[in-house]
Tab-separated table of C-alpha atoms in Angstrom:
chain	number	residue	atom	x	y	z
A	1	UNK	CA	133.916	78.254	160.280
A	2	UNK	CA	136.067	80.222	158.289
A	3	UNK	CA	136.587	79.648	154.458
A	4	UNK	CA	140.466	80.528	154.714
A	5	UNK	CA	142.842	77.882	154.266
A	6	UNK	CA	145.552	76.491	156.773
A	7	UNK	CA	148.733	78.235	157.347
A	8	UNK	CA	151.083	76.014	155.895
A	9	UNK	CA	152.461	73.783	158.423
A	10	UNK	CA	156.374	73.941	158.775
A	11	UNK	CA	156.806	70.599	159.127
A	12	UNK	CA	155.242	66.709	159.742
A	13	UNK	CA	155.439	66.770	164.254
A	14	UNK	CA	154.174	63.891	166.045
A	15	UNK	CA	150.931	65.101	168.925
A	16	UNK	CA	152.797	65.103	171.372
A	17	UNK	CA	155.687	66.986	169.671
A	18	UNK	CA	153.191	69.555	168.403
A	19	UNK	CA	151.992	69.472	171.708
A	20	UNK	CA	155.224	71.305	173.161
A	21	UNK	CA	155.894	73.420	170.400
A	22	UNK	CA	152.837	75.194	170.383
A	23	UNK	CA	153.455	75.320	174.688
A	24	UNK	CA	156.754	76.208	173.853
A	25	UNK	CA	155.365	79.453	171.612
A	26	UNK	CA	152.898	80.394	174.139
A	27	UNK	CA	155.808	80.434	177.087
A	28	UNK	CA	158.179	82.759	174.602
A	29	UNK	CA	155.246	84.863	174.026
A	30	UNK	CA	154.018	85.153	177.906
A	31	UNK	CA	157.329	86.738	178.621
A	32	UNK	CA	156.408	89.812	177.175
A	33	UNK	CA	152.948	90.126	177.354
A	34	UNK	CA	150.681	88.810	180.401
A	35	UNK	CA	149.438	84.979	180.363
A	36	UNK	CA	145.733	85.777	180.684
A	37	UNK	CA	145.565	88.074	177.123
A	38	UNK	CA	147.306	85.013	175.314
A	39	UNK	CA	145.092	83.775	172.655
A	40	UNK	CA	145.279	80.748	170.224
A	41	UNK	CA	145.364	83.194	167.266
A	42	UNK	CA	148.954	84.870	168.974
A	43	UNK	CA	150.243	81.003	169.177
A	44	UNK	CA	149.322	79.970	165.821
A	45	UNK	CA	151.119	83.078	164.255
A	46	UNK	CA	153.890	82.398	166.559
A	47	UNK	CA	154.199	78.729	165.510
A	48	UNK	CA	153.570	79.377	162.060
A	49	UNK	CA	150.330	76.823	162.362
A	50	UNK	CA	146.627	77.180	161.719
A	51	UNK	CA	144.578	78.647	164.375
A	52	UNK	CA	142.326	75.110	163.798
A	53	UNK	CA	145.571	73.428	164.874
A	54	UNK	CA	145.651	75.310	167.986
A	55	UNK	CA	142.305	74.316	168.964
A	56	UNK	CA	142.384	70.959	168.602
A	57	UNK	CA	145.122	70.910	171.255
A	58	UNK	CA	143.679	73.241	173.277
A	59	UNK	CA	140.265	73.098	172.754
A	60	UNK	CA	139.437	76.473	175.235
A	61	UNK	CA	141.733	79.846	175.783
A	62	UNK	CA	141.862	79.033	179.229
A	63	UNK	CA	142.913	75.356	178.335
A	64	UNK	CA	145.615	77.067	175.924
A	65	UNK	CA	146.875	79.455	178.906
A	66	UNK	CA	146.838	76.725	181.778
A	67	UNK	CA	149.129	74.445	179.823
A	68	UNK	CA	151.491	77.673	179.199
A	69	UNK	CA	151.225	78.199	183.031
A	70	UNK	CA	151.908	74.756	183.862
A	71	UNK	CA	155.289	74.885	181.536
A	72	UNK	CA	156.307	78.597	183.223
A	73	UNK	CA	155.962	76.313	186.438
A	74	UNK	CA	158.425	74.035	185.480
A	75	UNK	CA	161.009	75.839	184.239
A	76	UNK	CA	160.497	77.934	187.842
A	77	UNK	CA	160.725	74.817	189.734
A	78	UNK	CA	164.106	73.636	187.681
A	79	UNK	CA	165.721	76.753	188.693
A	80	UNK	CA	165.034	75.624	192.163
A	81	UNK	CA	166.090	71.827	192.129
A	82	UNK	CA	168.738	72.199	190.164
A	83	UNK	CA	170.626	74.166	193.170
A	84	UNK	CA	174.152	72.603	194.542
A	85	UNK	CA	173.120	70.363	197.456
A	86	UNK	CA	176.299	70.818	198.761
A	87	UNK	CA	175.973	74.580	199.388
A	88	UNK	CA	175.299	75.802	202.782
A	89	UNK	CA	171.767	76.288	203.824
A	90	UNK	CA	171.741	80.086	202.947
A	91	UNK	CA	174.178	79.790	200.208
A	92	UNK	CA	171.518	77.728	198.937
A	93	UNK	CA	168.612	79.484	199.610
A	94	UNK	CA	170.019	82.801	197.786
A	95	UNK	CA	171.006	80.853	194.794
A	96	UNK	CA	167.491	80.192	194.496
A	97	UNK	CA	166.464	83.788	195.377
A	98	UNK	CA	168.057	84.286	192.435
A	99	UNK	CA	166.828	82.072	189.936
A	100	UNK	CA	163.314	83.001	191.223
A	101	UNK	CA	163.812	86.612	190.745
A	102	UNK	CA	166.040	86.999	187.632
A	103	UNK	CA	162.713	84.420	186.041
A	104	UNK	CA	160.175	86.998	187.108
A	105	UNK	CA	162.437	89.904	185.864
A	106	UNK	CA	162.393	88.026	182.460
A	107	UNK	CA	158.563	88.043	182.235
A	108	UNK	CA	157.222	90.598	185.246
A	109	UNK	CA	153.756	91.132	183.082
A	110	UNK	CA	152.908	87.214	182.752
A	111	UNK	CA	154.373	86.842	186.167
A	112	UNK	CA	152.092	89.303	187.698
A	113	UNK	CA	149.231	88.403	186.269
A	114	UNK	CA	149.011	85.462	186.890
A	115	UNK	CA	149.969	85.400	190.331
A	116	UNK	CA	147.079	87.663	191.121
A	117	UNK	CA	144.358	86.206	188.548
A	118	UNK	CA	144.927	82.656	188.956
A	119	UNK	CA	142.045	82.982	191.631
A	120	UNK	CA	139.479	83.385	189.454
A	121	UNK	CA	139.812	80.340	187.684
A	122	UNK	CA	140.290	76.867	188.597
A	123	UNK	CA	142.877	75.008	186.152
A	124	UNK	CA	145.497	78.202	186.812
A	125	UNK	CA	144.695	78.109	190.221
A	126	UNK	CA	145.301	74.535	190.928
A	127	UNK	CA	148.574	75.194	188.787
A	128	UNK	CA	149.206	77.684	191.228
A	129	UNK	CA	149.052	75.827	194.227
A	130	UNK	CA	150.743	73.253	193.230
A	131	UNK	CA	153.546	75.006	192.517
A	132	UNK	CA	153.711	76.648	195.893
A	133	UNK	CA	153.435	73.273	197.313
A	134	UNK	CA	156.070	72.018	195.368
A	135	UNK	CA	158.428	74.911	196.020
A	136	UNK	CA	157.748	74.544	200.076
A	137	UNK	CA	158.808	70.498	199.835
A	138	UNK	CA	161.988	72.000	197.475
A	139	UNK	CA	162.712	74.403	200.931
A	140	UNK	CA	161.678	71.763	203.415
A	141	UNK	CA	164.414	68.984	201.829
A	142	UNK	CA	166.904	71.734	200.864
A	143	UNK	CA	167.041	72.341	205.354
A	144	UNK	CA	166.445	68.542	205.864
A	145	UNK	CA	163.274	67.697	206.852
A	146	UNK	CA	161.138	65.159	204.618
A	147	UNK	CA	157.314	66.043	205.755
A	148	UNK	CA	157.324	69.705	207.190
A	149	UNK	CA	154.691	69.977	210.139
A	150	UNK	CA	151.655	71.877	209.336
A	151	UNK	CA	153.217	74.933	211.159
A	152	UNK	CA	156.317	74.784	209.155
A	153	UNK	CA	154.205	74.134	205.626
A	154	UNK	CA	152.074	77.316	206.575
A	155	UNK	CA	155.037	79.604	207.468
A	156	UNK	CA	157.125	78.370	204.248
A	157	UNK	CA	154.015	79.253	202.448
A	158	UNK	CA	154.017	82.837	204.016
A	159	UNK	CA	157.654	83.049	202.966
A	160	UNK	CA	156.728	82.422	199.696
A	161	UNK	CA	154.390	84.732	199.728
A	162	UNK	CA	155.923	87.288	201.481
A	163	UNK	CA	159.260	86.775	198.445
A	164	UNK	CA	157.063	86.954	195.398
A	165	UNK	CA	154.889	90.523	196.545
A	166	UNK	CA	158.371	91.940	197.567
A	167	UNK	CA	159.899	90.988	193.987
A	168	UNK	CA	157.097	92.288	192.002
A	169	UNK	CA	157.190	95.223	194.382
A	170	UNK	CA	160.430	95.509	193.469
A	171	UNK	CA	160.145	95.322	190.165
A	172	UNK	CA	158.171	98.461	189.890
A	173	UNK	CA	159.896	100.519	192.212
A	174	UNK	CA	163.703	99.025	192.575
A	175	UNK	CA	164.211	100.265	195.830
A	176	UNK	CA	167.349	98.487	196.540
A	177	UNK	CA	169.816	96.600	194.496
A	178	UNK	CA	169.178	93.447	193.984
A	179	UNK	CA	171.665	91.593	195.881
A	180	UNK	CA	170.363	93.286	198.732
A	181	UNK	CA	166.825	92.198	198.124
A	182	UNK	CA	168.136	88.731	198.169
A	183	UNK	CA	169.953	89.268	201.838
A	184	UNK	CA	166.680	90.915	203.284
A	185	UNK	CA	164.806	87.769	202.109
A	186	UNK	CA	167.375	85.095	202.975
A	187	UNK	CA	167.635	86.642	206.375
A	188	UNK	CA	163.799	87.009	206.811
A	189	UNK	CA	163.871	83.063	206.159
A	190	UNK	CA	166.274	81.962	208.533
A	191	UNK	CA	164.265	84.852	211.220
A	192	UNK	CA	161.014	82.899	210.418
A	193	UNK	CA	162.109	79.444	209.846
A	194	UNK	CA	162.904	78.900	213.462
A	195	UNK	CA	159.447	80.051	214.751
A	196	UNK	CA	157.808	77.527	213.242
A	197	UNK	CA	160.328	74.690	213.329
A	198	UNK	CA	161.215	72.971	216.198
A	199	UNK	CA	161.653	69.957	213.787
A	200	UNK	CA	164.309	71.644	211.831
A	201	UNK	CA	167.303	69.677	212.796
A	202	UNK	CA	170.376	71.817	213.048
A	203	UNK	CA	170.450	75.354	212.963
A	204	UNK	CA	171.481	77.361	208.995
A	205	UNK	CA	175.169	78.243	208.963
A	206	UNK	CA	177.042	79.811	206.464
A	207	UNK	CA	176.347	82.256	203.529
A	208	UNK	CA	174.437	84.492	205.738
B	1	UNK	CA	115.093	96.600	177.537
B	2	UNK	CA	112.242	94.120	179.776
B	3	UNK	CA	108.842	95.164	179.719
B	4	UNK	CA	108.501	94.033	183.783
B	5	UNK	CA	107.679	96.984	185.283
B	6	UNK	CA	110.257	98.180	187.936
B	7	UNK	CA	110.282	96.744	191.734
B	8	UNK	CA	108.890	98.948	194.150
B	9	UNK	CA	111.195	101.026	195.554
B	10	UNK	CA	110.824	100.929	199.607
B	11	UNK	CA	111.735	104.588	200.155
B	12	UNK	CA	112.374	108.149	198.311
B	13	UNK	CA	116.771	108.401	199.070
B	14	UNK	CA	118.959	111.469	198.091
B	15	UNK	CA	121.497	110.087	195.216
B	16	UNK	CA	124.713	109.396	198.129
B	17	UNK	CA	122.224	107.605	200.264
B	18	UNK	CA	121.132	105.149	197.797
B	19	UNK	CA	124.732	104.686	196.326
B	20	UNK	CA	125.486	103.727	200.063
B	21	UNK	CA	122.566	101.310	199.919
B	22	UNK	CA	123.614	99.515	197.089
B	23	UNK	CA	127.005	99.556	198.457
B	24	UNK	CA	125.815	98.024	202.021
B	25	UNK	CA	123.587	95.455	200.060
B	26	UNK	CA	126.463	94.750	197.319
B	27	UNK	CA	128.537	94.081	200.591
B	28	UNK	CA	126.388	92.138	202.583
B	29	UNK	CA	126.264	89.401	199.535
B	30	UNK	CA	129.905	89.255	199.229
B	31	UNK	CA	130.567	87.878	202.483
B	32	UNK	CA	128.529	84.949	201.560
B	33	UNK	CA	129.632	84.633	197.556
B	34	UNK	CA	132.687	85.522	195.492
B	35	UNK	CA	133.174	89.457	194.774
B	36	UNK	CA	133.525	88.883	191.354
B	37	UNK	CA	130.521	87.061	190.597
B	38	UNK	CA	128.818	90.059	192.658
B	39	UNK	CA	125.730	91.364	189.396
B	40	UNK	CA	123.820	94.262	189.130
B	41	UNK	CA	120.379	92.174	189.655
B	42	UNK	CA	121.599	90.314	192.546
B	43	UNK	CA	121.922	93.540	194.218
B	44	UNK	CA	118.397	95.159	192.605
B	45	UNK	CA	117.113	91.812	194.522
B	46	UNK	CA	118.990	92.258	198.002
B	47	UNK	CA	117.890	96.237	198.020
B	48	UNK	CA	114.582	95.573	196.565
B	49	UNK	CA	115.212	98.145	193.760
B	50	UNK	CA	115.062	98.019	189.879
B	51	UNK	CA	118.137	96.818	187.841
B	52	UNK	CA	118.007	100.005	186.144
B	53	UNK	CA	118.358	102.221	189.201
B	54	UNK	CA	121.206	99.734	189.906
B	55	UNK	CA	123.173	100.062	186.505
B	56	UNK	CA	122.076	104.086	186.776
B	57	UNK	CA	124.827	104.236	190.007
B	58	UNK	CA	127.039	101.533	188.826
B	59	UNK	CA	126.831	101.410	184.986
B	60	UNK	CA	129.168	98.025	184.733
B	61	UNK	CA	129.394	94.984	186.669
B	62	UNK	CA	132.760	96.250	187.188
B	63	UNK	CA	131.770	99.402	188.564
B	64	UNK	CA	129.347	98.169	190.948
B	65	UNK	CA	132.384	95.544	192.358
B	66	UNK	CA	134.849	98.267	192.498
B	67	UNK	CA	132.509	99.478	194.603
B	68	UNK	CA	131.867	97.257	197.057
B	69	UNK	CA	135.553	96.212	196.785
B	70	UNK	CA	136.452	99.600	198.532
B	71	UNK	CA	133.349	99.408	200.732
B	72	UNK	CA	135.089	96.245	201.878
B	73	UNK	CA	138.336	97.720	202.070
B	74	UNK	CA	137.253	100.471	204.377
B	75	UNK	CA	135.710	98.249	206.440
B	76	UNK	CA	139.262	96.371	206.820
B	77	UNK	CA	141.283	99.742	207.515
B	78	UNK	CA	138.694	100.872	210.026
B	79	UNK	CA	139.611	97.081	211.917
B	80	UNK	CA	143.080	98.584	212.235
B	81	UNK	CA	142.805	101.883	212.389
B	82	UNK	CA	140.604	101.662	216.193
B	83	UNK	CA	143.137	100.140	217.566
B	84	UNK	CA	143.792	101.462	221.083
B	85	UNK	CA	147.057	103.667	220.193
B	86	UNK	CA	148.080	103.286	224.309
B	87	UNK	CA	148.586	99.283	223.697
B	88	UNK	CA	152.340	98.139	223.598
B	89	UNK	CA	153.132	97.285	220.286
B	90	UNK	CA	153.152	93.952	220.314
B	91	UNK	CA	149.717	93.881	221.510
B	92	UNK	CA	148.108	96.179	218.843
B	93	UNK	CA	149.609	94.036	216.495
B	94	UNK	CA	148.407	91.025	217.797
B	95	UNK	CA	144.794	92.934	218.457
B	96	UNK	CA	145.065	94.415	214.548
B	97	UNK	CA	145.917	90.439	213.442
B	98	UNK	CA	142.485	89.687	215.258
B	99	UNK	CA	140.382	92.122	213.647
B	100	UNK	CA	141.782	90.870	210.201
B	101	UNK	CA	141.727	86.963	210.572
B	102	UNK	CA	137.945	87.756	211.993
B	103	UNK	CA	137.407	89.707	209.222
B	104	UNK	CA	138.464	87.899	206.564
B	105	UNK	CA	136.678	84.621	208.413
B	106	UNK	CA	133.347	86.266	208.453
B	107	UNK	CA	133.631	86.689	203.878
B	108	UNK	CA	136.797	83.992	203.400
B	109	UNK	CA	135.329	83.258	199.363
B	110	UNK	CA	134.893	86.908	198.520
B	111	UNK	CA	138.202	87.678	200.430
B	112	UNK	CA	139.916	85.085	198.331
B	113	UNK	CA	138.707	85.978	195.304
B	114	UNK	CA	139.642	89.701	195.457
B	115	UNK	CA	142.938	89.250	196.715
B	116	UNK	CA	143.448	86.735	193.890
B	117	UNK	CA	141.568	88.138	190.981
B	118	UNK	CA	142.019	92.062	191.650
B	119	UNK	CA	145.152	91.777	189.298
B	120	UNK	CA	143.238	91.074	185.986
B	121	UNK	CA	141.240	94.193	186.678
B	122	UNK	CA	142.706	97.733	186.733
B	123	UNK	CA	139.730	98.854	189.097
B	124	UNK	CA	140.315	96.077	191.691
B	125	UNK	CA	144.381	97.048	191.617
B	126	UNK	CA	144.383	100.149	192.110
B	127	UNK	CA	141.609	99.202	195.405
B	128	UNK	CA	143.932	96.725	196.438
B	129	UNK	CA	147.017	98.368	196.238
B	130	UNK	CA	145.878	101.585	197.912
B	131	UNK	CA	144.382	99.186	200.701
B	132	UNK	CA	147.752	97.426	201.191
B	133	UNK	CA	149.793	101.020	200.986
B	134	UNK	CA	147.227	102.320	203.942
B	135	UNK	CA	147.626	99.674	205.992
B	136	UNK	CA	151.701	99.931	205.523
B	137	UNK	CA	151.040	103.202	206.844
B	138	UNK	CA	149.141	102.139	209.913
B	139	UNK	CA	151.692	99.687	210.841
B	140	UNK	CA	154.238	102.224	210.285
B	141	UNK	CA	152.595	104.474	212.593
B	142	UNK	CA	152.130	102.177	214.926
B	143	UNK	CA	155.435	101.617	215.610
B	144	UNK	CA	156.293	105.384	215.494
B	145	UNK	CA	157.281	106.093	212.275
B	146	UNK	CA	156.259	108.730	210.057
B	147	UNK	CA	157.572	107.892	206.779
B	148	UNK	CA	158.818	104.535	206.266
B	149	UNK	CA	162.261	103.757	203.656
B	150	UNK	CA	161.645	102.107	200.810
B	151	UNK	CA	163.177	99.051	202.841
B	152	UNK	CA	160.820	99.296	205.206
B	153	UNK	CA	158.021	99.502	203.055
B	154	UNK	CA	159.318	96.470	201.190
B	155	UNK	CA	158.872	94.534	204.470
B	156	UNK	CA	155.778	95.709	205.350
B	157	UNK	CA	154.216	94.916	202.291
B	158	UNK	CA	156.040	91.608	202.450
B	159	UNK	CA	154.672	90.862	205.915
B	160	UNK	CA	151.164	91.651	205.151
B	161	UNK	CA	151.714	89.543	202.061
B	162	UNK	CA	152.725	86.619	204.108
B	163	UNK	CA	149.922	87.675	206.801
B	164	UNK	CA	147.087	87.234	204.153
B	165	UNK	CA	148.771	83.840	202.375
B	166	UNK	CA	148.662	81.811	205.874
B	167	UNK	CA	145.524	83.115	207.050
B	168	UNK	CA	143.849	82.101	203.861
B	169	UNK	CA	146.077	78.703	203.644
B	170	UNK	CA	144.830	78.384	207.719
B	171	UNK	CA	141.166	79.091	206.645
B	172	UNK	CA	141.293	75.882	204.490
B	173	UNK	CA	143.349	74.182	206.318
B	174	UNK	CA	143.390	74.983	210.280
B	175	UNK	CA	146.193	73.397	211.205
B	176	UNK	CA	146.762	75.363	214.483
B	177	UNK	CA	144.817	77.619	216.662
B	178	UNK	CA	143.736	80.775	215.903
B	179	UNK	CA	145.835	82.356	218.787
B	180	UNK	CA	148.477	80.520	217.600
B	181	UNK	CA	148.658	81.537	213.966
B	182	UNK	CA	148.257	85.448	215.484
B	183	UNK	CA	151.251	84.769	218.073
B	184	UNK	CA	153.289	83.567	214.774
B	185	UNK	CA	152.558	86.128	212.601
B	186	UNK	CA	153.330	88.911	215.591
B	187	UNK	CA	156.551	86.625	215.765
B	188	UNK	CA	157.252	86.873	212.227
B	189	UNK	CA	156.655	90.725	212.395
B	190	UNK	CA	159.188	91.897	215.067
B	191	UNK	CA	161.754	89.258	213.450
B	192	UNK	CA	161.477	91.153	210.129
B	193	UNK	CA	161.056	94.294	211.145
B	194	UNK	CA	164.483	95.273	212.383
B	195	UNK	CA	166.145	93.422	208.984
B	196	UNK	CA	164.770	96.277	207.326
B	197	UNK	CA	164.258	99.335	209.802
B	198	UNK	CA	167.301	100.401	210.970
B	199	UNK	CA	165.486	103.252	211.657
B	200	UNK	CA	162.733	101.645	214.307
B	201	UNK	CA	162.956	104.221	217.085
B	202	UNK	CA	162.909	102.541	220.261
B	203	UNK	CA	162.843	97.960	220.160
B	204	UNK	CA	159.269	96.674	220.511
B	205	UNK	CA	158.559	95.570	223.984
B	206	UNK	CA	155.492	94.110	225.595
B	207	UNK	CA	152.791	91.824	224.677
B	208	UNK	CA	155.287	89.571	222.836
């Protein structure tokens, strides 16, 4: 539409190349300012592209910020799988306390908002559940068991939940030191893991 | 800006009683459709009033679902707050789990969508985070407490994090009785509760 010409491109990428560099700009960007404001203008500046470029990739903002969201998933879910299987249960599980809350510190905004406005749209909300399903299968093979019982998938899930309002609670208020955060969480898990899991086939020891 | 003349109005109201009508009708279409799709003419149409005398009480769409957002959220704290105070506390927790799962049962999409989308709107946020404080409160109360540590508080708001998670994850999925997911989540509330309240008066006993 506009008469302007193309930012100069810094150099010949292949699709799928471009593809992840301009995800790549929008993920640096979300971490200081919130995933639902991100707009293919911020990207294209960021990238040093055209704006045109931007939309043929992502042809929609929301397209543009789902593909972001799905990328902030990933990295969160490699902080998780890449724990030390041979820790102990709650060694384990505080290691990835800690990935999961030093990534949110990084980007608390983005973090936020999405959390609490992937609702009200489906591609971030899918995103969204997906990840939490993907993070309660990480938990469920990190204690043993390959297909969690609908009990144990709903109370993981209320873990989950229950970790991510407490860290963004945190965040504002910093009511404790972190460290202790992680205890009060690890120990909530191993309190509610047994009330849901009769399947869970020897009991946590160690680290907590 | 329509040249339709307006809709008859059914009766003359004082200002506060036909803010509470458009309230009551605003809420009676949310339990069957998403809050924030909620419009000022689908509520001129469910009161059988004018758009304009809509939009004259609730001069954005935002306004008029902020509205009805803490219409709703009243509603919710009311569930709690009737609880009979004699009950052991294991059994007004249970009862207040009731009153909530029923309640959020009877409006599950508009439930959903607040809890998910209130972030992207400073209106919503401040409903939603006032709700969740109050009902901290209660609970705190409940179990004797007048002003709950910031440790305590953290839990709470945890708990009723992971409270509104499963129910909403049960909703879709119902993978267990309803009793069942209340006698969890009671579970899950006296197994937290003394990780973070050191300062819980007397142990919980009864109805558990």
């Amino acid at each position: 539409m506009t008469s302007r010409a193309e930012a100069p491109t810094r150099r010949r990428l292949g699709p799928s190349e471009r593809h992840a560099e301009l995800v790549a700009a929008g993920l640096a960007l979300v971490k200081e300012a919130s995933l639902d404001r991100l707009t293919a203008p911020d990207v294209a500046r960021a990238a040093g592209v055209s704006k045109a470029l931007v939309f043929h990739y992502f042809p929609t903002q929301r397209d543009l910020q789902a593909a972001v969201a799905r990328a902030g998933a990933e990295e969160l879910v490699a902080e998780f799988a890449r724990l030390d299987p041979a820790l102990a249960y709650g060694d384990r599980l505080a290691a990835g306390l800690l990935g999961f809350i030093t990534y949110i510190e990084q980007q608390p905004t983005s973090y936020a908002a999405l959390s609490r406005t992937s609702g009200s749209d489906p591609q971030l909300r899918a995103i969204f559940e997906e990840t939490r399903e993907r993070v309660v299968q990480i938990i469920a093979d990190a204690v043993g068991i390959d297909e969690p019982s609908p009990r144990l998938r709903l109370m993981l899930r209320g873990w989950i939940a229950m970790v991510e309002e407490t860290t963004l609670h945190w965040l504002d208020e910093r009511p404790m030191a972190r460290d202790e955060l992680i205890d009060l969480l690890t120990r909530a898990a191993f309190g509610l893991l047994p009330l849901a899991a009769a399947e869970l086939p020897i009991p946590p020891s160690g680290g907590v």
